[in-house]
Short mmCIF file of C-alpha atoms in Angstrom, two decimals:
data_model
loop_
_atom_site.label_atom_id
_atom_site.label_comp_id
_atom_site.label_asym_id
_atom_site.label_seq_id
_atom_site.Cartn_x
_atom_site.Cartn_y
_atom_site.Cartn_z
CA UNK W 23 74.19 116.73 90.32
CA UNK W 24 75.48 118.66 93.34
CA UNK W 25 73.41 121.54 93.67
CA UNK W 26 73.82 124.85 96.63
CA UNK W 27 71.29 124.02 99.44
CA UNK W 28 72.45 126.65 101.99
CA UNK W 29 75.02 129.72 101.43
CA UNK W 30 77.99 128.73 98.90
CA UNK W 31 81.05 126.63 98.48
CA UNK W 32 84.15 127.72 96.55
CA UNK W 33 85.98 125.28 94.37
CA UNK W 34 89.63 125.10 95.05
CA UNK W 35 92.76 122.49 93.84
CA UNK W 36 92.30 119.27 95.64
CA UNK W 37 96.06 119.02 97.90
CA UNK W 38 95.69 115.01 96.39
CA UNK W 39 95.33 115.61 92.52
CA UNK W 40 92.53 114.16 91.11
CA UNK W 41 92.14 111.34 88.70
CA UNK W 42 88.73 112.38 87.49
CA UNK W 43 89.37 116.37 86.78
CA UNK W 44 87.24 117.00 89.83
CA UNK W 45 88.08 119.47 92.24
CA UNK W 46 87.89 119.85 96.30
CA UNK W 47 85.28 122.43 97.72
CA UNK W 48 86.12 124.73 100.65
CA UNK W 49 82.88 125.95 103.02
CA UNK W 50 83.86 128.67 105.21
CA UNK W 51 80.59 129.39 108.15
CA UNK W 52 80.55 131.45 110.85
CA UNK W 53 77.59 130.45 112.91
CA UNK W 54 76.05 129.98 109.34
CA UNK W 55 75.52 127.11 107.04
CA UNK W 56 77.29 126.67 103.55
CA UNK W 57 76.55 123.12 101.86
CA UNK W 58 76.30 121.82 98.54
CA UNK W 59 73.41 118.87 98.59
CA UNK W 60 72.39 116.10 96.05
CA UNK W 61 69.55 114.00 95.75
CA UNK W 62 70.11 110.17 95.15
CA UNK W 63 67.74 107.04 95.21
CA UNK W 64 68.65 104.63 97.83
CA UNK W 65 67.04 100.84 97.41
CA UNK W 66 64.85 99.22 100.13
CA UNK W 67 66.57 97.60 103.09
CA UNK W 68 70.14 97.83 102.32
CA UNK W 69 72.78 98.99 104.10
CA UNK W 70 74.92 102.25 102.85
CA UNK W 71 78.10 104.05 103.33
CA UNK W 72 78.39 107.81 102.74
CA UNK W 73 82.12 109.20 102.83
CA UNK W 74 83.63 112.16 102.17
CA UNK W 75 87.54 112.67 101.92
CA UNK W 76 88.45 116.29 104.39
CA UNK W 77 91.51 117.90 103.14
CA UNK W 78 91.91 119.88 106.12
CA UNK W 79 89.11 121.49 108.77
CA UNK W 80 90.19 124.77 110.73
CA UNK W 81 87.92 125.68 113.92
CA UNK W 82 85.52 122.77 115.44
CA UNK W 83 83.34 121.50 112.69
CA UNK W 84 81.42 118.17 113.70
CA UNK W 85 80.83 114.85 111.77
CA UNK W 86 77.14 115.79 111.24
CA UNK W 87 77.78 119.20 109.98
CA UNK W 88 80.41 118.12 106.96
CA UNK W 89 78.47 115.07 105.68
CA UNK W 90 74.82 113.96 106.11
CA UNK W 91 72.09 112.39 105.00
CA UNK W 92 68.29 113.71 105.35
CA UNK W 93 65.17 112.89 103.93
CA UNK W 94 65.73 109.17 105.11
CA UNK W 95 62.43 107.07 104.61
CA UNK W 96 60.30 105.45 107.80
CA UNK W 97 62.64 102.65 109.41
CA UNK W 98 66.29 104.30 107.81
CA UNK W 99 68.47 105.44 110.11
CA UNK W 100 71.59 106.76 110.65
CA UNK W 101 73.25 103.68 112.39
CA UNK W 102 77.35 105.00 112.45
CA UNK W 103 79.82 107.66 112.07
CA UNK W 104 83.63 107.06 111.29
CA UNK W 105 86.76 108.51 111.14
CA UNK W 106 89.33 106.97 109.19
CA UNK W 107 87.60 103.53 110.00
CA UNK W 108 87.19 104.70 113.62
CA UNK W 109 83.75 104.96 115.47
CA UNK W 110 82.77 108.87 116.73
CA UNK W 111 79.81 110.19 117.45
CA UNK W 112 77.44 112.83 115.23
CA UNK W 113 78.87 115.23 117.54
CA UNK W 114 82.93 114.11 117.32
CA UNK W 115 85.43 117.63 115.90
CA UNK W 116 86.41 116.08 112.80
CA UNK W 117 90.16 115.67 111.80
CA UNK W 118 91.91 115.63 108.00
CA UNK W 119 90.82 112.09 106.87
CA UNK W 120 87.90 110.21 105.73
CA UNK W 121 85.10 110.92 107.60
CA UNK W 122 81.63 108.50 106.73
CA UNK W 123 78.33 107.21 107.91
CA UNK W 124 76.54 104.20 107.77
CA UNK W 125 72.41 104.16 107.22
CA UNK W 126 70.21 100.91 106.75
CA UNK W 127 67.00 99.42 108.55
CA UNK W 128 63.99 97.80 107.42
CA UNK W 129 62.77 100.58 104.71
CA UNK W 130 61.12 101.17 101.26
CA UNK W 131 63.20 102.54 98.77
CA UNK W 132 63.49 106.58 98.05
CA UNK W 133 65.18 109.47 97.01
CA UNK W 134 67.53 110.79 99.95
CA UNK W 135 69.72 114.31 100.14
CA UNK W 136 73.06 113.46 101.23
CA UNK W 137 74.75 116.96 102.19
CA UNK W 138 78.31 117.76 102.04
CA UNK W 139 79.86 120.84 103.56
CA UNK W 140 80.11 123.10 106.65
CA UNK W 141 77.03 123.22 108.42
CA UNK W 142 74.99 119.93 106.96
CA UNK W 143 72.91 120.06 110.69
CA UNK W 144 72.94 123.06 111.73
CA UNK W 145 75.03 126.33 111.91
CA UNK W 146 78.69 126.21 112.25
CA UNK W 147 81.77 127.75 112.56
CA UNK W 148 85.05 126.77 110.91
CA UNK W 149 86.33 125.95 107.60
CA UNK W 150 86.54 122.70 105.79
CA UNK W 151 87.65 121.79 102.82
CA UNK W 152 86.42 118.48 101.12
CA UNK W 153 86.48 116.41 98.26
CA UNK W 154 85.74 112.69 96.82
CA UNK W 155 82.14 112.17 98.35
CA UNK W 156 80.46 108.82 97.43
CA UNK W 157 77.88 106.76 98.42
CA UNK W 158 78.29 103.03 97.80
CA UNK W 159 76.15 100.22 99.04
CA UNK W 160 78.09 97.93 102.04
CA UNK W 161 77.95 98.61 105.74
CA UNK W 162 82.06 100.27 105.01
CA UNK W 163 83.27 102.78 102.70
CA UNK W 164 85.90 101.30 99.74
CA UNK W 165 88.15 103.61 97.55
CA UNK W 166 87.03 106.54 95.60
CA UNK W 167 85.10 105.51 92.80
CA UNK W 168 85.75 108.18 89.93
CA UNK W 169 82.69 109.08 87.97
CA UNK W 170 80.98 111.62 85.73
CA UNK W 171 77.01 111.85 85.73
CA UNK W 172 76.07 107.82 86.27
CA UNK W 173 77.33 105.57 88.03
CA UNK W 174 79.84 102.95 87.10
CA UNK W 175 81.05 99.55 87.39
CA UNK W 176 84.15 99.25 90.13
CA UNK W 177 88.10 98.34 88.31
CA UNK W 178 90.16 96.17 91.00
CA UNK W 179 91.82 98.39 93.27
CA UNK W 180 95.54 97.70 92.00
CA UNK W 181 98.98 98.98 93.11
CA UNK W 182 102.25 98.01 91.52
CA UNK W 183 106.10 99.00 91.74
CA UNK W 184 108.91 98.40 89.39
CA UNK W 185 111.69 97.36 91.51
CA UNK W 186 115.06 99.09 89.57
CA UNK W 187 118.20 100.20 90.41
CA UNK W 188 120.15 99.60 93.97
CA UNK W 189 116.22 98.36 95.13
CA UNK W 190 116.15 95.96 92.26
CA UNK W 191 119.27 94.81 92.65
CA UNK W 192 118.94 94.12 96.49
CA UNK W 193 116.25 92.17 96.28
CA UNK W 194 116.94 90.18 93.58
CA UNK W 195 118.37 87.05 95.14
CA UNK W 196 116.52 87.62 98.61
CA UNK W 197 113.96 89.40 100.39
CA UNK W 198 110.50 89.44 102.50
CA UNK W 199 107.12 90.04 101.28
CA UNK W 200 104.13 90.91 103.52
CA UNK W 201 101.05 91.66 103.53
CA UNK W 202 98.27 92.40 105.43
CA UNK W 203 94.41 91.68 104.09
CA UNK W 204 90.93 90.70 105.05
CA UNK W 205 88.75 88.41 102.58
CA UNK W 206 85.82 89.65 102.16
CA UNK W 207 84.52 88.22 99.04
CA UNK W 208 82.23 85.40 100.36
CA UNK W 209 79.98 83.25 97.93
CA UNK W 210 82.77 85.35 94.93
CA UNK W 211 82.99 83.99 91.68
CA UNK W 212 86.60 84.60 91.29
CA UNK W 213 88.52 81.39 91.78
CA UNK W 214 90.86 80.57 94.12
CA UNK W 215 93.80 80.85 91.86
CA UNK W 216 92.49 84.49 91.00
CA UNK W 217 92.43 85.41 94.38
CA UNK W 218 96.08 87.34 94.83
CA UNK W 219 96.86 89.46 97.76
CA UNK W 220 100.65 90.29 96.50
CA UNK W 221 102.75 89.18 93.84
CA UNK W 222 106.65 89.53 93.12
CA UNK W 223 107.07 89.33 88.95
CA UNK W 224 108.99 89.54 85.84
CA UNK W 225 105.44 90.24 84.61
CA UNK W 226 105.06 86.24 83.80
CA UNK W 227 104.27 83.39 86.14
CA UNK W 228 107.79 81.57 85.35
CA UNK W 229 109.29 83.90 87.73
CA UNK W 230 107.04 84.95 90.76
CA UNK W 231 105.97 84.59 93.95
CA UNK W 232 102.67 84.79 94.83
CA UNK W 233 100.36 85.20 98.07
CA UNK W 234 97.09 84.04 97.65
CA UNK W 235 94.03 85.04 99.81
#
């Protein structure tokens, strides 16, 4: 588990609910360093992502002092930082987003810190609040993963909307749909007729239309 590596964090109501009961942590530093830290075991030479979601960030906090990773075996490094998807530096004022990393290299397996809070480098000054770290293997971070003390087995990432009233009835004789996707599922074992970007229903396949990826 997460345990206090430098100063204190104070657990406050996440601003985007939370489906697992967890809450967000706010780390308040004035040239100081307040982090919470946890110790996991990475496997050798594969690539990870480390993300953290920040609720909102008052003063100039940097990438490396919300979210890092020490303790990184000979030949891991640090190879990317992101904002929202973008590329920054170590260095970059983080903003209210997702903020990650990326390490990997030719390395034996080993227990790692990754370090969550304001001040992860070195002292800082500001206040961040965060919630919803996770480390995942892949060289890009996916959507939160909820989990207790072990780590669990990923549901499809699903969104649906019951089209009712005056929205219903609009688009019930004609309408667009579009979507936007990237397949990344090479070598999958899901077949091609399982492979559905976006779907318009009656909850049956008598009455749909369907956009396969």
């Amino acid at each position: 588990g997460w345990s206090i590596s430098f100063g204190s964090g104070t657990s406050v109501a996440s601003l985007f609910g939370s489906a697992d009961g967890s809450s967000a942590y706010s780390f308040t530093s004035a040239a100081s360093r307040n982090i919470y830290g946890q110790s996991v075991t990475i496997s050798s030479n594969t690539t990870y992502s480390v993300q953290v979601l920040v609720e909102s960030v008052s003063g100039t906090v940097g990438a490396q002092d919300a979210l890092l990773v020490v303790s990184l075996p000979a030949g891991c490094t640090i190879t990317g930082w992101f904002q929202d998807g973008v590329a920054i530096t170590s260095t970059t004022a983080i903003q209210a987003g997702v903020v990650s990393l990326t390490i990997g290299g030719t390395y034996t397996g080993a227990a790692v810190t990754v370090r969550v809070g304001c001040g992860c480098n070195a002292n800082a000054t500001g206040t961040v609040v965060l919630s919803r770290p996770q480390l995942e293997a892949g060289p890009a971070p996916s959507s939160y993963i909820p989990t207790t003390t072990v780590a669990v087995t990923r549901g499809a990432d699903l969104l649906t909307r019951a089209l009712t009233g005056p929205e219903g009835t609009a688009l019930s004789t004609q309408g667009t749909m579009v979507v936007e996707f990237s397949y990344l599922g090479g070598g999958s074992g899901v077949s091609d007729g399982s492979r559905v970007a976006m779907s318009c229903d009656d909850g049956t396949s008598n009455n749909a239309h369907i956009i396969y990826n």
